[in-house]
Each structure stands twice: as structure tokens, then as C-alpha cells.
Amino acid sequence: MDATPERVADTRCSTGEGPVWHPDERALYWCDIPNGRLFRTTADEAGYELLLDEDDALGGATVEADGALLLFRAAGRVERFDPGEGDPEHVTTVESATHTRFNDVIADPEGRVYAGTMPTDDELGRLYRVESDGDGVSVDVVADGKGFDIPNGMAFTDDLETMYVTESEAHVVYAYDYDRATGDLSNPEPFVETDPDDGVPDGLTIDDDDGLWSARWNGGAVVRYGADGTERDRLSLPARKVSCPVFGGDDLRDVYVTTAGGADRPAEGDGAGALFRFEAPDGVAGRPAFRSSVATE
Ligand SMILES: O=C(O)[C@H](O)[C@@H](O)[C@@H](O)CO
């Protein structure tokens, strides 16, 4: 891909991830997961703000219907945070996830949130669906005879018939039939299978042609696929651990990319842990993300 990534915020995150574009604020939020940090940068201003720096993990965030953020934390906790209102407020706890932390999250067109959790020594990761009433239910649809291990980046096709879910450990992006009325997922089929020598598929986003953009943890790149699942392009970044891409900007033609490994740049690359941005190829843009409605009165 003929694009030069711009280093937007040199935050040296341990695990920079969970980028989310906030169209009302024209701002990008992202997390440093293990350090419980939440950052924000805006389209017009250089630099960035550190909004939260807390003790326990912050896995990801969605934008709520009223513009607040919904934070997915450690120990199954889900919080509402509006930077203009003060500290985060507890909304709900997914009781069967209290042993781990949330990882990648996405809101669906009905305001639900699909939230993956990381595996622990004793349990594999799981995929939950947090309903708008705050009830967290497990949606571990078995794929290839197995459940999830590390559920990761997710995306919906434009026709809302399909939901993609990345399973990092298996190096697969699965395509599920998505039922908008119930939120149920079914009939998983491998859609993209990545080369184990090409790092691990991590965060995911989708463009307005239904092309997938998949981050390569330990692969140092974002890989672009066509709507048919064939690799079309890739952009290398100066960080081995590339964690998640997202479209942002007024016309959703900027691609923001989070990275990890900031504490060990000699091994991880001189941009490890920074936030990068590059312009999407001509004719390509993202689609507005859906908003959650779990903590909106
Ligand atoms: O969130 C993380 O710790 C990483 O992005 C993992 O999800 C990644 O390493 C996949 O195994």
C-alpha cells in the first residue's frame, strides 16, 4: 500500500488497542489495556490527552447513543464514562467474566455490544453479547468443533447478514450468520485464514466496500482484504505488535492504527506503542460505527 503512516501520538503504550472514532467530538479514543489508560486525540489538534490512568485493565470502548463512552474493563465490569461528567460509573458486571479482562468490543445496529475476553491459565477466552438492559450472555458459537480461545477483532457487513469474528489463536477470521433481531450468531465459516508465520490476526475493521482490514500482532502490519477475503494490500508499521485499525476523520478516510510493545522499542520497533494514522487508498472509506445503548438513559 502506497501510504506513509504518520505517528500521531508517541504514547509508548504497553498494549495500545481499542481505537474508536467519536464523530460528535471529531476525536479518536484508544486504550493502553494493562495500564487502564484512555487517550484522546482530535482531528484538528496535534498531541493527545490522557483521560484515565487507573489500576485495572481497560480492554475497549464503544460510543453510546448519547455520546458517552461505554468502557469494558477487568473482572467483567462495564462502565459509563463521559469526560465532561467526571469519573466512570459502574453499569453492569458480566459475572462469568470476573476472572479475566475484556479484549475487543463492537456495538451492533441494535445497541448491543459483543465483547470478547482474554483466556487465562484456567479458561479460554469467550465471546459475550451485552444486551441493552446490561445482561451479559455468552455467545460462544462453536466453530470447527471448537469454542473461542482468543476472540478478537469484529465487523459487520453492510447488508448486516454477516458478522466477522477474529479468532487469534487459530489464525482465522470467521464469518457468522448474524440475526439482527435476536443478536444470535450461527453457521461459522472460516473467511480468512492467516499464515502462522505472519504474526497473529488481532483487531479488525471494515471499509465501505466490505473489505476487511486486519492487524497483525507480531506481524508488524495491517493487511487489507477484498470483500471476497483475498489479500489485496498491506501496510507495514515500525512496530512488531500492530493491534487494531479503525477508520476516522470527517469523511472516514483516515485509518488510525494502534500498536503495542512500547516498553521495549529495541526489540519491538521504534514506533512500538504509538498511535499511527494514514490516508486510505483513493475511493476507500470506512462506515460509521454503530453506537451502543447499554448505559444511555
Ligand atoms: O489485547 C491483547 O493482549 C492482544 O491484542 C492480544 O489480543 C493479541 O496478542 C492476540 O493474541
Short mmCIF file of C-alpha atoms and ligand atoms in Angstrom, two decimals:
data_model
loop_
_atom_site.label_atom_id
_atom_site.label_comp_id
_atom_site.label_asym_id
_atom_site.label_seq_id
_atom_site.Cartn_x
_atom_site.Cartn_y
_atom_site.Cartn_z
CA MET A 1 0.00 0.00 0.00
CA ASP A 2 1.46 3.30 -1.08
CA ALA A 3 0.83 5.22 2.15
CA THR A 4 3.13 6.61 4.81
CA PRO A 5 1.94 6.19 8.37
CA GLU A 6 2.08 9.40 10.44
CA ARG A 7 2.98 9.00 14.12
CA VAL A 8 0.05 10.82 15.75
CA ALA A 9 0.78 10.10 19.42
CA ASP A 10 4.03 8.65 20.67
CA THR A 11 2.47 7.15 23.79
CA ARG A 12 4.71 4.07 24.11
CA CYS A 13 1.69 2.01 25.19
CA SER A 14 2.25 -1.43 26.63
CA THR A 15 -0.81 -2.66 24.71
CA GLY A 16 -2.24 0.20 22.69
CA GLU A 17 -5.59 -1.03 21.35
CA GLY A 18 -9.32 -0.41 21.15
CA PRO A 19 -9.32 2.67 18.90
CA VAL A 20 -12.78 4.19 18.48
CA TRP A 21 -13.72 7.23 16.39
CA HIS A 22 -16.17 9.67 18.06
CA PRO A 23 -17.85 11.61 15.23
CA ASP A 24 -19.57 14.17 17.51
CA GLU A 25 -16.23 15.18 19.05
CA ARG A 26 -14.21 14.54 15.87
CA ALA A 27 -11.86 12.66 18.18
CA LEU A 28 -10.17 9.29 18.39
CA TYR A 29 -10.09 7.44 21.70
CA TRP A 30 -7.84 4.46 22.39
CA CYS A 31 -6.65 2.38 25.36
CA ASP A 32 -3.46 1.16 26.88
CA ILE A 33 -5.09 -2.03 28.13
CA PRO A 34 -2.98 -3.33 31.05
CA ASN A 35 -2.34 0.18 32.41
CA GLY A 36 -6.01 1.12 32.41
CA ARG A 37 -5.22 4.20 30.37
CA LEU A 38 -7.60 6.01 27.99
CA PHE A 39 -6.26 8.54 25.50
CA ARG A 40 -7.94 11.00 23.15
CA THR A 41 -6.68 12.96 20.17
CA THR A 42 -8.74 15.23 17.94
CA ALA A 43 -8.67 15.66 14.18
CA ASP A 44 -7.62 19.32 14.37
CA GLU A 45 -5.14 19.48 17.22
CA ALA A 46 -1.68 17.98 17.48
CA GLY A 47 -0.89 15.97 20.55
CA TYR A 48 -3.20 13.93 22.77
CA GLU A 49 -4.79 13.82 26.20
CA LEU A 50 -4.55 11.12 28.87
CA LEU A 51 -8.09 10.93 30.28
CA LEU A 52 -7.87 7.85 32.53
CA ASP A 53 -4.89 6.19 34.20
CA GLU A 54 -6.28 3.56 36.53
CA ASP A 55 -5.20 0.42 38.31
CA ASP A 56 -7.03 -2.24 36.39
CA ALA A 57 -7.23 -3.14 32.72
CA LEU A 58 -9.27 -1.25 30.15
CA GLY A 59 -10.00 -3.61 27.25
CA GLY A 60 -12.03 -1.44 24.89
CA ALA A 61 -14.80 1.09 24.45
CA THR A 62 -17.86 1.86 22.36
CA VAL A 63 -19.65 5.19 21.83
CA GLU A 64 -23.09 5.28 23.41
CA ALA A 65 -26.18 6.71 21.68
CA ASP A 66 -25.92 9.86 23.86
CA GLY A 67 -22.20 10.33 23.13
CA ALA A 68 -20.78 8.95 26.39
CA LEU A 69 -18.29 6.08 26.27
CA LEU A 70 -19.01 2.55 27.43
CA LEU A 71 -15.82 1.09 28.90
CA PHE A 72 -15.11 -2.65 29.05
CA ARG A 73 -12.76 -3.29 31.95
CA ALA A 74 -11.27 -6.13 34.01
CA ALA A 75 -13.32 -8.52 36.16
CA GLY A 76 -16.33 -8.34 33.85
CA ARG A 77 -17.03 -4.71 34.70
CA VAL A 78 -18.73 -2.36 32.24
CA GLU A 79 -18.70 1.39 32.99
CA ARG A 80 -20.16 4.56 31.54
CA PHE A 81 -17.70 7.43 31.11
CA ASP A 82 -18.38 10.94 29.91
CA PRO A 83 -15.20 13.01 30.23
CA GLY A 84 -17.33 16.09 30.90
CA GLU A 85 -19.21 14.40 33.76
CA GLY A 86 -16.37 13.11 35.94
CA ASP A 87 -15.28 9.58 36.88
CA PRO A 88 -16.52 6.41 35.18
CA GLU A 89 -19.74 4.93 36.68
CA HIS A 90 -20.41 1.21 37.02
CA VAL A 91 -23.18 -0.03 34.68
CA THR A 92 -23.08 -3.81 34.88
CA THR A 93 -20.80 -6.77 35.55
CA VAL A 94 -20.70 -9.89 33.38
CA GLU A 95 -20.49 -12.34 36.29
CA SER A 96 -18.93 -15.21 34.34
CA ALA A 97 -16.12 -12.93 33.14
CA THR A 98 -14.87 -11.73 36.53
CA HIS A 99 -11.76 -13.94 36.27
CA THR A 100 -10.41 -12.16 33.18
CA ARG A 101 -10.47 -8.90 31.24
CA PHE A 102 -12.37 -7.78 28.17
CA ASN A 103 -10.49 -7.59 24.92
CA ASP A 104 -12.08 -6.42 21.67
CA VAL A 105 -15.63 -4.98 21.57
CA ILE A 106 -18.12 -3.82 18.95
CA ALA A 107 -21.64 -2.38 19.07
CA ASP A 108 -24.29 -3.77 16.74
CA PRO A 109 -27.12 -1.86 14.98
CA GLU A 110 -29.49 -2.63 17.89
CA GLY A 111 -27.18 -1.10 20.51
CA ARG A 112 -25.96 -4.44 21.89
CA VAL A 113 -22.22 -4.93 22.44
CA TYR A 114 -20.25 -8.06 21.55
CA ALA A 115 -17.29 -8.27 23.91
CA GLY A 116 -14.54 -10.86 23.83
CA THR A 117 -12.49 -11.83 26.85
CA MET A 118 -8.89 -12.96 27.09
CA PRO A 119 -8.02 -16.53 28.08
CA THR A 120 -6.45 -17.26 31.46
CA ASP A 121 -4.39 -20.23 32.68
CA ASP A 122 -7.63 -22.00 33.53
CA GLU A 123 -10.16 -20.87 30.94
CA LEU A 124 -10.29 -19.97 27.26
CA GLY A 125 -11.50 -16.61 26.11
CA ARG A 126 -15.21 -16.22 25.44
CA LEU A 127 -17.45 -14.01 23.34
CA TYR A 128 -20.28 -12.26 25.19
CA ARG A 129 -23.22 -10.23 23.97
CA VAL A 130 -24.14 -7.45 26.36
CA GLU A 131 -27.81 -6.62 25.84
CA SER A 132 -29.12 -3.07 26.10
CA ASP A 133 -30.51 -3.98 29.56
CA GLY A 134 -26.93 -4.75 30.65
CA ASP A 135 -27.42 -8.53 30.78
CA GLY A 136 -24.25 -10.25 29.50
CA VAL A 137 -24.84 -13.58 27.76
CA SER A 138 -22.22 -15.90 26.34
CA VAL A 139 -22.49 -16.42 22.58
CA ASP A 140 -19.75 -18.98 22.22
CA VAL A 141 -20.88 -20.47 18.92
CA VAL A 142 -18.65 -23.47 18.35
CA ALA A 143 -16.57 -23.11 15.20
CA ASP A 144 -14.80 -26.11 13.63
CA GLY A 145 -15.80 -28.12 16.68
CA LYS A 146 -14.08 -25.68 18.99
CA GLY A 147 -15.10 -22.65 21.01
CA PHE A 148 -13.09 -19.48 21.05
CA ASP A 149 -9.63 -19.19 22.51
CA ILE A 150 -8.81 -15.51 21.91
CA PRO A 151 -11.85 -13.80 20.34
CA ASN A 152 -10.63 -10.59 18.80
CA GLY A 153 -11.48 -8.06 16.07
CA MET A 154 -15.09 -7.99 14.81
CA ALA A 155 -17.03 -6.30 12.00
CA PHE A 156 -20.44 -6.36 10.28
CA THR A 157 -21.05 -6.45 6.53
CA ASP A 158 -23.05 -3.61 5.02
CA ASP A 159 -26.11 -5.85 4.49
CA LEU A 160 -25.97 -6.86 8.18
CA GLU A 161 -26.24 -10.52 7.17
CA THR A 162 -22.73 -11.42 8.31
CA MET A 163 -20.60 -10.74 11.37
CA TYR A 164 -16.87 -11.37 11.18
CA VAL A 165 -15.10 -12.51 14.35
CA THR A 166 -11.33 -12.94 14.57
CA GLU A 167 -10.07 -15.96 16.50
CA SER A 168 -6.42 -15.07 17.02
CA GLU A 169 -5.07 -18.36 18.32
CA ALA A 170 -6.47 -20.27 15.34
CA HIS A 171 -5.27 -17.56 12.88
CA VAL A 172 -8.77 -17.32 11.43
CA VAL A 173 -11.39 -14.63 10.76
CA TYR A 174 -14.74 -16.46 10.89
CA ALA A 175 -17.88 -15.32 9.05
CA TYR A 176 -21.07 -15.91 11.07
CA ASP A 177 -24.67 -15.57 10.01
CA TYR A 178 -25.91 -12.64 12.10
CA ASP A 179 -29.53 -12.36 13.20
CA ARG A 180 -30.20 -8.65 13.84
CA ALA A 181 -33.50 -9.31 15.62
CA THR A 182 -32.02 -11.63 18.26
CA GLY A 183 -28.28 -10.94 18.08
CA ASP A 184 -27.68 -14.66 17.57
CA LEU A 185 -24.66 -15.85 15.59
CA SER A 186 -24.67 -19.13 13.69
CA ASN A 187 -23.00 -21.17 10.93
CA PRO A 188 -19.39 -20.03 11.41
CA GLU A 189 -17.22 -20.48 8.34
CA PRO A 190 -13.52 -19.61 8.02
CA PHE A 191 -13.38 -16.49 5.82
CA VAL A 192 -9.72 -15.50 6.14
CA GLU A 193 -7.02 -17.90 7.31
CA THR A 194 -3.72 -16.17 8.08
CA ASP A 195 -0.22 -17.58 7.80
CA PRO A 196 1.14 -18.54 11.24
CA ASP A 197 4.46 -17.02 10.11
CA ASP A 198 2.71 -13.69 9.53
CA GLY A 199 2.03 -12.86 13.16
CA VAL A 200 -1.40 -13.16 14.77
CA PRO A 201 -4.63 -11.61 13.42
CA ASP A 202 -5.77 -9.12 16.06
CA GLY A 203 -8.02 -6.06 15.65
CA LEU A 204 -10.29 -5.70 12.62
CA THR A 205 -12.27 -3.08 10.77
CA ILE A 206 -14.28 -2.97 7.53
CA ASP A 207 -14.48 -0.41 4.72
CA ASP A 208 -17.43 0.79 2.67
CA ASP A 209 -16.79 -1.93 0.07
CA ASP A 210 -16.94 -4.62 2.78
CA GLY A 211 -13.17 -5.02 2.54
CA LEU A 212 -11.57 -6.21 5.81
CA TRP A 213 -8.55 -4.60 7.42
CA SER A 214 -6.83 -6.93 9.89
CA ALA A 215 -3.99 -6.03 12.27
CA ARG A 216 -1.02 -8.41 12.61
CA TRP A 217 0.23 -8.73 16.16
CA ASN A 218 3.92 -9.75 15.83
CA GLY A 219 3.47 -9.25 12.10
CA GLY A 220 4.12 -5.50 12.02
CA ALA A 221 1.38 -4.66 9.53
CA VAL A 222 -2.25 -4.02 8.71
CA VAL A 223 -3.49 -6.37 5.96
CA ARG A 224 -6.33 -5.32 3.64
CA TYR A 225 -8.64 -7.95 2.14
CA GLY A 226 -11.26 -7.62 -0.56
CA ALA A 227 -14.89 -8.43 0.19
CA ASP A 228 -14.12 -11.93 -1.14
CA GLY A 229 -11.45 -12.49 1.51
CA THR A 230 -8.42 -12.29 -0.77
CA GLU A 231 -5.45 -10.24 0.39
CA ARG A 232 -5.18 -7.02 -1.61
CA ASP A 233 -2.69 -4.85 0.22
CA ARG A 234 -0.69 -4.47 3.38
CA LEU A 235 0.86 -1.54 5.19
CA SER A 236 3.93 -2.11 7.37
CA LEU A 237 4.42 -0.09 10.54
CA PRO A 238 7.52 0.49 12.68
CA ALA A 239 6.16 -1.77 15.43
CA ARG A 240 6.00 -5.56 15.57
CA LYS A 241 2.80 -5.62 17.59
CA VAL A 242 0.17 -3.92 15.43
CA SER A 243 -3.06 -4.31 17.38
CA CYS A 244 -6.03 -2.59 15.73
CA PRO A 245 -7.07 -0.34 12.80
CA VAL A 246 -10.12 1.92 12.69
CA PHE A 247 -11.44 4.46 10.16
CA GLY A 248 -11.78 8.05 11.38
CA GLY A 249 -11.83 11.65 10.23
CA ASP A 250 -14.78 13.69 8.94
CA ASP A 251 -15.04 11.54 5.80
CA LEU A 252 -13.81 8.32 7.44
CA ARG A 253 -10.86 8.26 5.08
CA ASP A 254 -8.17 8.28 7.75
CA VAL A 255 -7.03 4.90 9.08
CA TYR A 256 -5.83 5.07 12.70
CA VAL A 257 -3.70 2.14 13.91
CA THR A 258 -2.77 1.24 17.49
CA THR A 259 0.39 -0.63 18.41
CA ALA A 260 1.92 -2.30 21.46
CA GLY A 261 5.32 -3.08 22.97
CA GLY A 262 6.23 0.47 23.89
CA ALA A 263 8.44 -0.55 26.80
CA ASP A 264 10.90 -2.42 24.59
CA ARG A 265 11.49 -0.48 21.40
CA PRO A 266 14.90 -2.07 20.65
CA ALA A 267 13.04 -5.39 20.19
CA GLU A 268 9.57 -4.15 19.18
CA GLY A 269 10.40 -1.33 16.77
CA ASP A 270 10.99 2.38 17.16
CA GLY A 271 7.30 3.13 16.84
CA ALA A 272 6.13 0.44 19.28
CA GLY A 273 3.24 1.63 21.43
CA ALA A 274 2.48 4.70 19.34
CA LEU A 275 -0.75 5.63 17.52
CA PHE A 276 -0.39 5.97 13.76
CA ARG A 277 -2.62 7.38 11.03
CA PHE A 278 -2.55 7.07 7.24
CA GLU A 279 -4.89 8.05 4.44
CA ALA A 280 -6.99 5.27 2.96
CA PRO A 281 -6.39 4.44 -0.72
CA ASP A 282 -8.37 6.51 -3.24
CA GLY A 283 -12.03 5.58 -3.30
CA VAL A 284 -11.90 3.75 0.03
CA ALA A 285 -13.55 4.94 3.26
CA GLY A 286 -14.89 3.43 6.43
CA ARG A 287 -18.51 3.20 7.56
CA PRO A 288 -19.81 4.88 10.73
CA ALA A 289 -19.58 2.51 13.69
CA PHE A 290 -22.81 1.52 15.43
CA ARG A 291 -23.46 3.01 18.85
CA SER A 292 -24.20 1.04 21.99
CA SER A 293 -27.30 1.70 24.07
CA VAL A 294 -26.40 -0.09 27.27
CA ALA A 295 -25.85 2.92 29.52
CA THR A 296 -27.93 5.57 27.81
CA GLU A 297 -30.97 6.68 29.77
O1 LIG B 1 -5.10 -7.44 23.71
C1 LIG B 1 -4.03 -8.11 23.67
O2 LIG B 1 -3.39 -8.51 24.66
C2 LIG B 1 -3.51 -8.53 22.33
O3 LIG B 1 -4.06 -7.69 21.32
C3 LIG B 1 -3.96 -9.96 22.06
O4 LIG B 1 -5.33 -9.98 21.81
C4 LIG B 1 -3.18 -10.48 20.86
O5 LIG B 1 -1.89 -10.76 21.33
C5 LIG B 1 -3.76 -11.74 20.28
O6 LIG B 1 -3.22 -12.84 20.97
#
